[in-house]
Amino acid sequence: MASAAEQLAANLNFSAFSKAGELKKRIWFTLGALLIYRLGTYIPLPGINPAALAEVFRQQSTGIIGLFNMFSGGAVGRMAIFALAIMPYISASIIVQLMTSVSPHLEALKKEGEAGRKIINQYTRYGTVLLATVQAYGISVGLEGQANVVVDPGLFFRISTVITLTGGTMFLMWLGEQITARGIGNGISLIIFAGIVAELPAAIAGTLELSRQGAISTALILGVVVMAIAVIALIVYMERAQRRLLIQYPKRQVSQNRMTGGESSHLPLKLNTAGVIPPIFASSLLLLPTTIANFAAASGGSGWLTTMTTYLAHGRPLYMVMYVGLIVFFCFFYTAIVFNPNETADNLKKYGGFIPGIRPGERTAEYIDYVLTRITVVGAAYIAAVCLIPEILISYAAVPFYFGGTSLLIVVSVTMDTVAQVQGHLYAAQYEGLIKKARLKGKRR
C-alpha cells in the first residue's frame, strides 16, 4: 500500500500538471479574478482627502477598524471601492441560514434541492444589498464627521458613497461565485485569503520598523514568530484529524458458489467539520454593529453608541467573550447544516452497511450524532483557542492583526483546501489520460 501511494504521488509531478489543461485554465482564471480584486482595493472613493484619511486611520488602526482593514485587504485604510469587502454577504448568509432553521417556508425551500437553493441564494443577495447599504451609509456619515476627510460633504457624497460601496460588495460577491464555479477553491474564502496575504509583507515591515524604533522588543517578535509556527503546525494537524467509524457490509450470495460483500470501510468524521466558517462568521457579526457604531460615534452620535464601541473594542473582555461564544455557536450550527446524521444513517441502511454493535436506522443516526457532537466540542475548543490566545497576546503587545489566530487559521485552511482541489484535478486528469491510453491500445488490437 505504501509503495502504491508513493508511486501515485511520484506520478503527480510537473509533467502531470502540464498535461492538465482544464486545471491550468481554472488556476489562471482564479489568479486573474484575484488580481482584479486587488486592483479594486486601490481605487479610492470619490471626494476623499487621502492625506487626512491616512491620519485618521493611523489613530484608529489598532481597534476594530484595523481588524476590518485586515479582512478587506487594506481597502478600509485607503477607503477604496471594496472597503466593505465581502462581509455584508457573509452576514446576510448567516441571517438566511439562521432563518432557515426557524422559518417553515425557508426550510421547505431547502428541501427542494437545486431549485430551492437558488431561491435561498437570491434571498441572500437581497440581504447583502440591504446590509451593504446600511453599512455604506454609516461609513459615509462617519467620514463626514472626521475633519477634512471629505472634500465636499453633503447628500451627493452620501449617495455616491452608498452606491459605490454597495456596488463593490455586490461585484465581489459575483466574483467569488465565479471563482467557485470556474476557478479553484472557494471564491469567498480565497478573496479574504488574498486580502490577508497581500497585506502581510507590509505588516512584517511595520513590525520590524517598530522593533527598530524600540516600541517592540526583539524577544517579543521572536516569541510571536515561534507562536505563529506553533499555531500553524496545530492547525495543519487538527484540520487533518478525523474520527473514523467502522462500517461493515454483510456477505451476499450472488450465485450458487459465489459470495460477495463482507467488506469493511470507514465513515470519516472531520474533527473540524465547519472549517474556517466559525471565525469568519463571528468576526463578521462583531464587525457589523461596531463598524456602524464607531463611525456614528465619531460623527457625534449618541452616548450608547460610544459605550458599545468601547466595550466591543478589539481585545476588550466583552469582545473576547462574544468572539468565543460566536465561534462555538457557529461550529455546532454549521456542522448541523453540512452533515445530517439521519441522512447518512438512511444511506448506510439502503446499501446494507452498518456500524458493528449498532442497529441500523434510528440507532445508527443517534450514534453518529453522539460521536459528531463530541468531536465538535473538541473542534470548537481548538478553533476558539487558536483564534483567542494569539489575539490576547496581540492586543497587549500591539502586534499587527495579521499575526493573529484568525488570520493564520484562514490562510492555512484555505491553502490546504485549495491544494486538495488542485490534487483532485490532477488525479482526474491522470485518470482521463489512463483511459485514453487504454482506448488507444484497444483500437490498435
CSV table of C-alpha atoms in Angstrom, one decimal:
chain,number,residue,atom,x,y,z
A,1,MET,CA,0.0,0.0,0.0
A,2,ALA,CA,2.8,2.4,0.9
A,3,SER,CA,4.7,1.7,-2.4
A,4,ALA,CA,1.5,2.3,-4.4
A,5,ALA,CA,0.9,5.6,-2.6
A,6,GLU,CA,4.5,6.7,-3.3
A,7,GLN,CA,4.2,5.7,-6.9
A,8,LEU,CA,1.0,7.6,-7.3
A,9,ALA,CA,2.5,10.7,-5.6
A,10,ALA,CA,5.5,10.5,-7.9
A,11,ASN,CA,3.3,10.5,-10.9
A,12,LEU,CA,1.7,13.8,-9.8
A,13,ASN,CA,4.7,15.8,-11.0
A,14,PHE,CA,5.1,18.8,-13.2
A,15,SER,CA,4.6,16.6,-16.2
A,16,ALA,CA,1.1,15.7,-15.0
A,17,PHE,CA,0.4,19.3,-14.2
A,18,SER,CA,1.5,20.4,-17.7
A,19,LYS,CA,-1.0,18.0,-19.2
A,20,ALA,CA,-3.9,19.1,-17.1
A,21,GLY,CA,-5.3,21.8,-19.4
A,22,GLU,CA,-8.6,22.3,-17.5
A,23,LEU,CA,-6.7,22.8,-14.3
A,24,LYS,CA,-4.4,25.4,-15.8
A,25,LYS,CA,-7.4,27.3,-17.1
A,26,ARG,CA,-9.0,27.3,-13.7
A,27,ILE,CA,-5.8,28.4,-12.0
A,28,TRP,CA,-5.3,31.3,-14.4
A,29,PHE,CA,-8.9,32.3,-14.1
A,30,THR,CA,-8.6,32.4,-10.3
A,31,LEU,CA,-5.4,34.4,-10.4
A,32,GLY,CA,-7.0,36.9,-12.8
A,33,ALA,CA,-10.0,37.3,-10.6
A,34,LEU,CA,-7.9,37.8,-7.5
A,35,LEU,CA,-5.8,40.4,-9.4
A,36,ILE,CA,-9.0,42.3,-10.3
A,37,TYR,CA,-10.0,42.3,-6.6
A,38,ARG,CA,-6.6,43.6,-5.6
A,39,LEU,CA,-6.7,46.4,-8.1
A,40,GLY,CA,-10.1,47.4,-6.7
A,41,THR,CA,-8.7,47.8,-3.2
A,42,TYR,CA,-6.5,50.7,-4.6
A,43,ILE,CA,-9.3,52.7,-6.3
A,44,PRO,CA,-10.4,55.3,-3.7
A,45,LEU,CA,-13.9,56.6,-3.2
A,46,PRO,CA,-14.7,59.9,-4.9
A,47,GLY,CA,-14.4,63.0,-2.8
A,48,ILE,CA,-11.9,61.7,-0.2
A,49,ASN,CA,-8.8,63.6,1.0
A,50,PRO,CA,-6.2,60.8,1.1
A,51,ALA,CA,-3.8,62.6,3.5
A,52,ALA,CA,-6.5,63.4,6.1
A,53,LEU,CA,-7.9,59.8,5.8
A,54,ALA,CA,-4.4,58.3,6.4
A,55,GLU,CA,-4.0,60.4,9.6
A,56,VAL,CA,-7.5,59.3,10.9
A,57,PHE,CA,-6.8,55.7,10.1
A,58,ARG,CA,-3.4,55.8,11.8
A,59,GLN,CA,-5.1,56.9,15.0
A,60,GLN,CA,-7.7,54.1,14.9
A,61,SER,CA,-5.8,51.3,13.2
A,62,THR,CA,-5.3,49.4,16.5
A,63,GLY,CA,-9.1,49.0,17.1
A,64,ILE,CA,-11.9,47.3,15.3
A,65,ILE,CA,-11.1,49.3,12.2
A,66,GLY,CA,-7.8,47.6,12.0
A,67,LEU,CA,-9.4,44.2,12.1
A,68,PHE,CA,-11.9,45.3,9.4
A,69,ASN,CA,-9.0,46.5,7.3
A,70,MET,CA,-7.3,43.1,7.5
A,71,PHE,CA,-10.4,41.3,6.1
A,72,SER,CA,-10.7,43.9,3.3
A,73,GLY,CA,-7.1,43.6,2.2
A,74,GLY,CA,-6.2,47.2,3.2
A,75,ALA,CA,-9.2,48.7,1.4
A,76,VAL,CA,-10.5,50.4,4.6
A,77,GLY,CA,-7.2,52.2,5.2
A,78,ARG,CA,-7.4,53.5,1.6
A,79,MET,CA,-11.2,53.8,1.7
A,80,ALA,CA,-11.4,52.1,-1.6
A,81,ILE,CA,-14.5,50.9,-3.5
A,82,PHE,CA,-14.1,47.5,-2.0
A,83,ALA,CA,-13.9,48.9,1.6
A,84,LEU,CA,-16.9,46.8,2.7
A,85,ALA,CA,-15.2,43.7,1.2
A,86,ILE,CA,-17.4,40.6,1.3
A,87,MET,CA,-18.5,41.0,4.9
A,88,PRO,CA,-22.1,42.1,4.2
A,89,TYR,CA,-22.6,38.9,2.1
A,90,ILE,CA,-21.3,36.8,4.9
A,91,SER,CA,-23.6,38.5,7.4
A,92,ALA,CA,-26.5,38.0,5.1
A,93,SER,CA,-25.6,34.3,4.6
A,94,ILE,CA,-25.6,33.9,8.4
A,95,ILE,CA,-29.0,35.5,8.8
A,96,VAL,CA,-30.6,33.5,6.0
A,97,GLN,CA,-29.1,30.2,7.4
A,98,LEU,CA,-30.4,31.1,10.8
A,99,MET,CA,-33.8,31.9,9.4
A,100,THR,CA,-33.8,28.5,7.6
A,101,SER,CA,-33.9,26.8,10.9
A,102,VAL,CA,-36.9,28.8,12.2
A,103,SER,CA,-38.9,29.6,9.0
A,104,PRO,CA,-41.1,26.8,7.6
A,105,HIS,CA,-41.0,28.5,4.2
A,106,LEU,CA,-37.2,28.6,4.0
A,107,GLU,CA,-36.9,25.1,5.4
A,108,ALA,CA,-39.3,23.8,2.7
A,109,LEU,CA,-37.2,25.6,0.1
A,110,LYS,CA,-34.0,24.0,1.4
A,111,LYS,CA,-35.6,20.5,0.9
A,112,GLU,CA,-36.5,21.3,-2.7
A,113,GLY,CA,-32.9,20.7,-3.9
A,114,GLU,CA,-31.3,22.9,-6.5
A,115,ALA,CA,-34.4,25.0,-7.3
A,116,GLY,CA,-34.9,25.8,-3.6
A,117,ARG,CA,-31.2,26.6,-3.2
A,118,LYS,CA,-31.3,29.1,-6.0
A,119,ILE,CA,-34.2,30.9,-4.3
A,120,ILE,CA,-32.4,31.0,-1.0
A,121,ASN,CA,-29.3,32.4,-2.7
A,122,GLN,CA,-31.5,35.1,-4.2
A,123,TYR,CA,-32.7,36.0,-0.7
A,124,THR,CA,-29.1,36.1,0.5
A,125,ARG,CA,-28.3,38.6,-2.3
A,126,TYR,CA,-31.2,40.8,-1.3
A,127,GLY,CA,-30.0,40.7,2.3
A,128,THR,CA,-26.5,41.6,1.1
A,129,VAL,CA,-27.7,44.7,-0.7
A,130,LEU,CA,-29.7,45.8,2.4
A,131,LEU,CA,-26.8,45.3,4.8
A,132,ALA,CA,-24.2,46.8,2.5
A,133,THR,CA,-26.5,49.9,2.0
A,134,VAL,CA,-26.8,50.4,5.8
A,135,GLN,CA,-23.1,49.9,6.4
A,136,ALA,CA,-22.2,52.2,3.5
A,137,TYR,CA,-24.4,55.0,4.7
A,138,GLY,CA,-22.9,54.6,8.2
A,139,ILE,CA,-19.4,54.9,6.7
A,140,SER,CA,-20.4,58.0,4.7
A,141,VAL,CA,-21.8,59.7,7.8
A,142,GLY,CA,-18.8,58.8,9.8
A,143,LEU,CA,-16.4,60.1,7.1
A,144,GLU,CA,-18.2,63.4,7.1
A,145,GLY,CA,-17.7,63.6,10.9
A,146,GLN,CA,-13.9,63.4,10.5
A,147,ALA,CA,-12.1,66.7,10.0
A,148,ASN,CA,-11.1,67.4,6.4
A,149,VAL,CA,-11.5,63.8,5.2
A,150,VAL,CA,-14.4,64.6,2.9
A,151,VAL,CA,-13.7,67.3,0.3
A,152,ASP,CA,-17.4,68.3,-0.3
A,153,PRO,CA,-19.7,66.7,2.4
A,154,GLY,CA,-23.4,66.6,1.7
A,155,LEU,CA,-26.2,64.5,0.3
A,156,PHE,CA,-24.4,63.9,-3.0
A,157,PHE,CA,-21.4,62.4,-1.2
A,158,ARG,CA,-23.5,60.1,0.8
A,159,ILE,CA,-25.5,58.8,-2.2
A,160,SER,CA,-22.3,58.3,-4.2
A,161,THR,CA,-20.6,56.5,-1.3
A,162,VAL,CA,-23.6,54.2,-0.7
A,163,ILE,CA,-23.8,53.3,-4.4
A,164,THR,CA,-20.1,52.8,-4.8
A,165,LEU,CA,-19.5,50.7,-1.7
A,166,THR,CA,-22.7,48.6,-2.2
A,167,GLY,CA,-21.8,48.0,-5.9
A,168,GLY,CA,-18.3,47.0,-4.8
A,169,THR,CA,-19.6,44.4,-2.4
A,170,MET,CA,-22.0,43.0,-5.0
A,171,PHE,CA,-19.2,42.8,-7.5
A,172,LEU,CA,-17.1,40.9,-5.0
A,173,MET,CA,-20.0,38.5,-4.3
A,174,TRP,CA,-20.3,37.8,-8.0
A,175,LEU,CA,-16.6,37.5,-8.4
A,176,GLY,CA,-16.4,34.9,-5.6
A,177,GLU,CA,-19.2,32.9,-7.2
A,178,GLN,CA,-17.3,32.9,-10.5
A,179,ILE,CA,-14.1,31.7,-8.8
A,180,THR,CA,-16.0,28.8,-7.1
A,181,ALA,CA,-17.7,27.8,-10.4
A,182,ARG,CA,-14.9,28.4,-12.9
A,183,GLY,CA,-11.7,28.5,-10.8
A,184,ILE,CA,-10.1,26.6,-8.0
A,185,GLY,CA,-11.2,26.7,-4.3
A,186,ASN,CA,-14.0,28.5,-2.5
A,187,GLY,CA,-14.2,32.0,-4.0
A,188,ILE,CA,-15.3,33.9,-0.9
A,189,SER,CA,-12.6,32.3,1.2
A,190,LEU,CA,-10.0,33.0,-1.4
A,191,ILE,CA,-10.9,36.7,-1.6
A,192,ILE,CA,-10.4,37.0,2.2
A,193,PHE,CA,-7.2,34.9,1.9
A,194,ALA,CA,-5.9,37.2,-0.9
A,195,GLY,CA,-6.5,40.3,1.2
A,196,ILE,CA,-4.7,38.9,4.2
A,197,VAL,CA,-1.7,37.6,2.3
A,198,ALA,CA,-1.3,40.7,0.2
A,199,GLU,CA,-1.0,43.0,3.3
A,200,LEU,CA,1.3,40.5,5.1
A,201,PRO,CA,4.6,41.9,3.8
A,202,ALA,CA,3.6,45.5,4.8
A,203,ALA,CA,2.6,44.1,8.3
A,204,ILE,CA,6.0,42.4,8.7
A,205,ALA,CA,7.9,45.5,7.6
A,206,GLY,CA,5.8,47.7,10.0
A,207,THR,CA,6.6,45.3,12.9
A,208,LEU,CA,10.3,45.3,12.1
A,209,GLU,CA,10.2,49.1,12.0
A,210,LEU,CA,8.5,49.2,15.4
A,211,SER,CA,11.3,46.9,16.7
A,212,ARG,CA,14.0,49.3,15.2
A,213,GLN,CA,12.3,52.2,17.0
A,214,GLY,CA,12.2,50.3,20.3
A,215,ALA,CA,8.4,50.2,20.5
A,216,ILE,CA,8.5,46.3,20.3
A,217,SER,CA,11.3,44.2,21.8
A,218,THR,CA,13.2,41.7,19.7
A,219,ALA,CA,12.3,39.0,22.2
A,220,LEU,CA,8.6,39.7,21.7
A,221,ILE,CA,9.0,39.4,17.9
A,222,LEU,CA,10.8,36.1,18.2
A,223,GLY,CA,8.0,35.0,20.6
A,224,VAL,CA,5.3,35.9,18.1
A,225,VAL,CA,7.2,34.1,15.3
A,226,VAL,CA,7.5,30.9,17.4
A,227,MET,CA,3.8,31.2,18.4
A,228,ALA,CA,2.8,31.6,14.7
A,229,ILE,CA,4.8,28.5,13.7
A,230,ALA,CA,3.3,26.5,16.6
A,231,VAL,CA,-0.2,27.7,15.7
A,232,ILE,CA,0.3,26.7,12.0
A,233,ALA,CA,1.5,23.3,13.0
A,234,LEU,CA,-1.5,22.8,15.3
A,235,ILE,CA,-3.9,24.0,12.5
A,236,VAL,CA,-2.4,21.5,10.0
A,237,TYR,CA,-2.6,18.7,12.5
A,238,MET,CA,-6.1,19.4,13.6
A,239,GLU,CA,-7.5,20.1,10.2
A,240,ARG,CA,-6.4,16.6,9.1
A,241,ALA,CA,-7.7,14.9,12.2
A,242,GLN,CA,-10.6,12.5,11.7
A,243,ARG,CA,-12.7,10.2,13.7
A,244,ARG,CA,-13.3,7.1,11.6
A,245,LEU,CA,-16.4,5.0,12.2
A,246,LEU,CA,-16.1,1.3,11.1
A,247,ILE,CA,-18.7,0.4,8.6
A,248,GLN,CA,-19.4,-3.3,7.9
A,249,TYR,CA,-21.2,-4.7,4.8
A,250,PRO,CA,-22.8,-8.2,5.1
A,251,LYS,CA,-21.9,-11.0,2.7
A,252,ARG,CA,-24.3,-11.7,-0.2
A,253,GLN,CA,-24.7,-14.8,-2.3
A,254,VAL,CA,-24.8,-13.8,-6.0
A,255,SER,CA,-24.7,-17.4,-7.3
A,256,GLN,CA,-24.6,-20.9,-6.0
A,257,ASN,CA,-20.8,-20.9,-5.4
A,258,ARG,CA,-20.0,-17.3,-5.2
A,259,MET,CA,-20.3,-14.8,-2.3
A,260,THR,CA,-19.8,-11.1,-2.5
A,261,GLY,CA,-19.6,-8.3,0.2
A,262,GLY,CA,-18.4,-8.8,3.7
A,263,GLU,CA,-16.2,-5.8,3.2
A,264,SER,CA,-15.5,-3.1,5.7
A,265,SER,CA,-14.8,0.6,5.2
A,266,HIS,CA,-14.8,3.8,7.3
A,267,LEU,CA,-17.0,6.8,7.7
A,268,PRO,CA,-14.6,9.7,8.2
A,269,LEU,CA,-15.8,12.5,10.5
A,270,LYS,CA,-13.6,15.6,10.5
A,271,LEU,CA,-12.7,17.0,13.8
A,272,ASN,CA,-13.4,20.5,12.4
A,273,THR,CA,-16.3,20.0,10.1
A,274,ALA,CA,-17.0,23.7,10.0
A,275,GLY,CA,-13.6,24.7,8.7
A,276,VAL,CA,-12.9,28.5,8.7
A,277,ILE,CA,-16.6,29.4,8.7
A,278,PRO,CA,-16.9,30.0,12.5
A,279,PRO,CA,-14.2,32.6,13.0
A,280,ILE,CA,-15.2,34.4,9.7
A,281,PHE,CA,-18.9,34.4,10.7
A,282,ALA,CA,-18.0,35.5,14.3
A,283,SER,CA,-15.8,38.4,13.1
A,284,SER,CA,-18.4,39.4,10.6
A,285,LEU,CA,-21.2,39.7,13.2
A,286,LEU,CA,-18.9,41.6,15.6
A,287,LEU,CA,-17.8,44.0,12.8
A,288,LEU,CA,-21.3,44.7,11.6
A,289,PRO,CA,-22.6,46.7,14.7
A,290,THR,CA,-19.3,48.1,15.9
A,291,THR,CA,-18.4,49.5,12.5
A,292,ILE,CA,-21.6,51.5,12.3
A,293,ALA,CA,-21.3,52.5,15.9
A,294,ASN,CA,-17.7,53.5,15.5
A,295,PHE,CA,-18.4,55.9,12.6
A,296,ALA,CA,-21.7,57.2,14.1
A,297,ALA,CA,-20.0,57.9,17.4
A,298,ALA,CA,-17.2,59.7,15.6
A,299,SER,CA,-19.8,62.0,13.9
A,300,GLY,CA,-21.3,63.0,17.2
A,301,GLY,CA,-23.6,60.0,17.8
A,302,SER,CA,-25.5,59.2,20.9
A,303,GLY,CA,-23.8,58.1,24.1
A,304,TRP,CA,-24.9,54.4,24.0
A,305,LEU,CA,-23.1,54.1,20.6
A,306,THR,CA,-19.9,55.3,22.1
A,307,THR,CA,-20.3,52.9,25.1
A,308,MET,CA,-20.9,50.0,22.7
A,309,THR,CA,-17.9,50.8,20.7
A,310,THR,CA,-15.8,51.0,23.8
A,311,TYR,CA,-16.9,47.7,25.2
A,312,LEU,CA,-16.7,45.9,21.9
A,313,ALA,CA,-13.3,47.2,21.1
A,314,HIS,CA,-10.8,44.6,19.9
A,315,GLY,CA,-9.0,43.0,22.8
A,316,ARG,CA,-11.6,44.0,25.4
A,317,PRO,CA,-13.1,41.2,27.7
A,318,LEU,CA,-16.6,41.6,26.3
A,319,TYR,CA,-15.3,41.3,22.7
A,320,MET,CA,-13.3,38.2,23.6
A,321,VAL,CA,-16.2,36.5,25.3
A,322,MET,CA,-18.6,37.2,22.5
A,323,TYR,CA,-16.0,36.2,20.0
A,324,VAL,CA,-15.5,32.8,21.6
A,325,GLY,CA,-19.2,32.3,22.1
A,326,LEU,CA,-20.0,33.0,18.5
A,327,ILE,CA,-17.2,30.7,17.3
A,328,VAL,CA,-18.6,27.8,19.4
A,329,PHE,CA,-22.1,28.5,18.3
A,330,PHE,CA,-21.2,28.5,14.6
A,331,CYS,CA,-19.1,25.4,15.0
A,332,PHE,CA,-22.2,23.5,16.0
A,333,PHE,CA,-24.6,25.4,13.8
A,334,TYR,CA,-22.6,25.0,10.6
A,335,THR,CA,-21.8,21.3,11.3
A,336,ALA,CA,-25.5,20.6,11.7
A,337,ILE,CA,-26.1,22.2,8.3
A,338,VAL,CA,-23.4,20.4,6.3
A,339,PHE,CA,-23.7,17.0,8.0
A,340,ASN,CA,-27.0,15.2,8.5
A,341,PRO,CA,-26.7,12.0,10.7
A,342,ASN,CA,-30.2,10.8,9.7
A,343,GLU,CA,-29.5,11.1,6.0
A,344,THR,CA,-26.2,9.3,6.5
A,345,ALA,CA,-27.8,6.5,8.5
A,346,ASP,CA,-30.5,6.1,5.8
A,347,ASN,CA,-27.9,5.8,3.1
A,348,LEU,CA,-26.0,3.2,5.1
A,349,LYS,CA,-29.2,1.2,5.6
A,350,LYS,CA,-30.1,1.5,2.0
A,351,TYR,CA,-26.8,-0.1,0.8
A,352,GLY,CA,-26.7,-2.7,3.6
A,353,GLY,CA,-23.9,-1.0,5.7
A,354,PHE,CA,-24.0,-0.9,9.5
A,355,ILE,CA,-21.8,0.0,12.4
A,356,PRO,CA,-20.9,-3.1,14.4
A,357,GLY,CA,-22.9,-3.3,17.6
A,358,ILE,CA,-25.4,-0.5,16.5
A,359,ARG,CA,-28.8,-1.3,15.0
A,360,PRO,CA,-29.3,0.2,11.5
A,361,GLY,CA,-31.7,3.2,11.1
A,362,GLU,CA,-32.5,5.4,14.0
A,363,ARG,CA,-30.0,3.9,16.4
A,364,THR,CA,-27.2,4.5,13.9
A,365,ALA,CA,-28.3,8.1,13.4
A,366,GLU,CA,-28.3,8.7,17.2
A,367,TYR,CA,-24.8,7.1,17.5
A,368,ILE,CA,-23.4,9.2,14.6
A,369,ASP,CA,-24.9,12.3,16.1
A,370,TYR,CA,-23.4,11.4,19.5
A,371,VAL,CA,-19.9,11.0,18.1
A,372,LEU,CA,-20.2,14.1,15.9
A,373,THR,CA,-21.3,16.2,18.9
A,374,ARG,CA,-18.3,15.0,21.0
A,375,ILE,CA,-15.7,15.7,18.3
A,376,THR,CA,-17.4,19.1,17.5
A,377,VAL,CA,-16.8,20.0,21.1
A,378,VAL,CA,-13.1,19.3,20.6
A,379,GLY,CA,-13.1,21.1,17.3
A,380,ALA,CA,-14.8,24.2,18.7
A,381,ALA,CA,-12.3,24.3,21.6
A,382,TYR,CA,-9.5,24.1,19.2
A,383,ILE,CA,-10.7,26.9,16.9
A,384,ALA,CA,-11.5,29.1,19.9
A,385,ALA,CA,-8.0,28.5,21.4
A,386,VAL,CA,-6.3,29.1,18.0
A,387,CYS,CA,-8.2,32.4,17.5
A,388,LEU,CA,-8.2,33.6,21.1
A,389,ILE,CA,-4.8,33.0,22.5
A,390,PRO,CA,-2.8,34.9,19.8
A,391,GLU,CA,-5.5,37.7,19.9
A,392,ILE,CA,-4.8,38.2,23.6
A,393,LEU,CA,-1.1,38.5,23.1
A,394,ILE,CA,-1.6,40.8,20.1
A,395,SER,CA,-4.0,43.1,22.0
A,396,TYR,CA,-1.5,43.6,24.8
A,397,ALA,CA,1.6,43.6,22.7
A,398,ALA,CA,0.3,45.9,19.8
A,399,VAL,CA,1.4,43.4,17.1
A,400,PRO,CA,-0.4,43.7,13.8
A,401,PHE,CA,-3.6,41.6,13.3
A,402,TYR,CA,-2.1,39.7,10.5
A,403,PHE,CA,-0.2,37.5,13.0
A,404,GLY,CA,-3.4,36.6,14.9
A,405,GLY,CA,-5.0,33.2,15.1
A,406,THR,CA,-8.0,34.1,12.9
A,407,SER,CA,-5.8,35.2,10.0
A,408,LEU,CA,-3.5,32.2,10.4
A,409,LEU,CA,-6.4,29.8,10.5
A,410,ILE,CA,-7.9,31.3,7.4
A,411,VAL,CA,-4.6,31.3,5.5
A,412,VAL,CA,-3.6,27.8,6.4
A,413,SER,CA,-7.1,26.2,6.0
A,414,VAL,CA,-7.8,27.9,2.6
A,415,THR,CA,-4.3,26.9,1.4
A,416,MET,CA,-4.9,23.3,2.4
A,417,ASP,CA,-8.4,23.2,0.8
A,418,THR,CA,-7.1,24.8,-2.4
A,419,VAL,CA,-4.1,22.4,-2.7
A,420,ALA,CA,-6.5,19.5,-2.1
A,421,GLN,CA,-8.7,20.7,-5.0
A,422,VAL,CA,-5.6,21.0,-7.2
A,423,GLN,CA,-4.6,17.5,-6.4
A,424,GLY,CA,-8.1,16.3,-7.1
A,425,HIS,CA,-8.0,17.8,-10.6
A,426,LEU,CA,-4.5,16.3,-11.1
A,427,TYR,CA,-5.9,12.9,-10.2
A,428,ALA,CA,-8.8,13.4,-12.5
A,429,ALA,CA,-6.5,14.4,-15.4
A,430,GLN,CA,-4.3,11.4,-14.8
A,431,TYR,CA,-7.2,9.1,-14.7
A,432,GLU,CA,-8.6,10.5,-18.0
A,433,GLY,CA,-5.1,10.0,-19.5
A,434,LEU,CA,-5.0,6.4,-18.5
A,435,ILE,CA,-8.5,5.8,-20.0
A,436,LYS,CA,-7.4,7.4,-23.3
A,437,LYS,CA,-4.3,5.2,-23.4
A,438,ALA,CA,-6.4,2.1,-22.7
A,439,ARG,CA,-8.8,3.0,-25.5
A,440,LEU,CA,-5.9,3.6,-27.9
A,441,LYS,CA,-4.4,0.2,-27.1
A,442,GLY,CA,-7.8,-1.4,-27.6
A,443,LYS,CA,-8.2,0.1,-31.0
A,444,ARG,CA,-4.7,-1.0,-32.1
A,445,ARG,CA,-5.5,-4.6,-31.1
